[in-house]
Amino acid sequence: MKSIYLRNFLATALLVFFSFAIIGAAFFFLGRGYLISSTRERMSASADEVVRSALAVSKQDSLASWNLRLTISPIANVTKSHIFICDQDGLVLSCSDLTLYCTKHQGKTLDPSVIAAVSADGDFDSLTTLMGFYPEKQYVVAKPINSGDELLGYVFVASDSMDIMSGWQTFLGVVLAVAVAVMLVAILMSLFFSKKMAEPLDELSLAARKFALGDFSVRVRPKEHRDDEIGTLLDSFNLMADSLEQSENKRQEFIANISHELRTPMTTIAGFADGILDGTIPREQEEKYLRKIADETRRLSRLVRNMLNLSQAESDAVDISKRSKFDLSELLLQCLLSFESRAKDKGLDVDPQLPEDPIIVFAERDSITQVIYNLTDNAMKFASPGSTITIRLYKKGGKAYVSIKNIGEPIPEDDLPYIFDRFHKSDRSRSMDKDGVGLGLYLVKKILNSHGEDVAVSSRDRVTVFVFTLPLAPAAKKEKNERK
């Protein structure tokens, strides 16, 4: 699972990195634009204020007066900018430097192209050196000083671009530090939760390896209940494990049962054959024991045949394409006819209680024939001589019901829950049925379950009744509704 941790770690790191990169780039450009825009507005407001001051001073004094310089200097200090005023020809008359005479700026003449640009635009803002007026680029805002229709000069407000961006860079540094801290915390949390999330997957992998070694008892039990996809996966795995364990138990039980059933006839055959070969059995009795060997061989053959029939019947019952509509009353009568001589030999009376109207069901005919045959054979096998076997067919709740009742020794109560199990034979069965292998009733239940139906049994007071259901065909259901 280390690869999962690593993949989750790298995926989270990349996701967080790209998220912060995108947000940081957007924040940088948008913030930088906002900073420049706000600086421009601030410098434009300062320029407007200087224009108003210059107009007020120009009414009584010149634009080069000391009073005007005293007025614009505080504005420059507050806004951290440099301000100067020039006449209409670009000659600098005043500046915000508080020296008696600013030789650095006053007396200089701006390049005519600068004056032309300011005059043409009315409002001027640009990142420029003003054609060499400043040694380095400044962000400059310029506005004309108009007294009515008369142009008195121009006001220039300049700020060092480095000063503008220095605060922004400091802020960016703080943002970057916070982003790195958040990214590290996010990655560590992702690593922690990935490890926590992968813990049940580690257990799942360990359980799967134990399954591969044949241990189907292991289950994955998370430390806490989970309602997410991992929890669903663990529940599904445990259900699969339960199913596999049950299948393995049934497989082992099947092998044990069939080994037991095969061992008896094979041991008998081998014992009698060895006795004949080594002379233990006298020659005059060889024919007797050869008949027993033949009987056991036929019994073994029946067991194999029943196993093959069981597999084929289960397959046919599951195959929906082989199902069809047929009259269940007719099928019951046909099956009863095959038991006529057997019932006569045992002195049994068969009472078929069948309705006059046909009962049409939808099922796999051959499989249902096997069900009726097995149940009738079981009833005759354990019915007391001279008693009556009652076979009844009726409809109820959209289903066809068949009950087969015999009178005789009841099934022991302890055996009732297990009589439909494969290879199960009750004590009563073992004492009276020497040829059975315990697959008949198991096959009955498997066939009916494959049709979505079931079979039930009751046995008390010497009366044993088997009842099973089958689905009525759609036409039969329609006919029933019309009669109502």
Coordinates of N, CA and C in Angstrom, one line a residue, residues 53 57 60-74 94:
S53 N -4.6 74.7 -5.9 CA -3.7 75.6 -5.1 C -3.0 76.5 -6.1
V57 N -3.1 80.6 -6.0 CA -1.9 81.4 -5.9 C -1.7 82.4 -7.1
Q60 N -2.7 86.1 -7.2 CA -2.0 87.1 -6.4 C -0.5 87.1 -6.7
D61 N 0.0 85.9 -7.1 CA 1.4 85.7 -7.2 C 1.7 84.8 -8.4
S62 N 3.0 84.6 -8.7 CA 3.4 83.8 -9.8 C 3.4 82.3 -9.4
L63 N 3.5 81.4 -10.4 CA 3.6 80.0 -10.1 C 4.9 79.6 -9.5
A64 N 5.9 80.5 -9.5 CA 7.2 80.2 -8.9 C 7.3 80.7 -7.5
S65 N 6.2 81.2 -6.9 CA 6.3 81.8 -5.6 C 6.6 80.7 -4.5
W66 N 7.2 81.2 -3.4 CA 7.5 80.4 -2.3 C 6.3 79.8 -1.6
N67 N 5.2 80.6 -1.6 CA 4.0 80.2 -1.0 C 3.4 78.9 -1.7
L68 N 3.5 78.9 -3.0 CA 3.0 77.7 -3.7 C 3.8 76.5 -3.4
R69 N 5.2 76.7 -3.2 CA 6.0 75.6 -2.9 C 5.7 75.1 -1.5
L70 N 5.4 76.0 -0.6 CA 5.0 75.6 0.8 C 3.7 74.8 0.8
T71 N 2.9 75.1 -0.2 CA 1.6 74.4 -0.3 C 1.7 73.0 -0.9
I72 N 2.6 72.9 -1.9 CA 2.6 71.5 -2.6 C 3.6 70.6 -1.9
S73 N 4.5 71.1 -1.0 CA 5.4 70.2 -0.4 C 4.7 69.2 0.6
P74 N 3.8 69.7 1.5 CA 3.1 68.8 2.4 C 2.3 67.7 1.6
S94 N 8.3 75.6 -10.1 CA 8.3 75.3 -8.7 C 8.4 73.8 -8.6

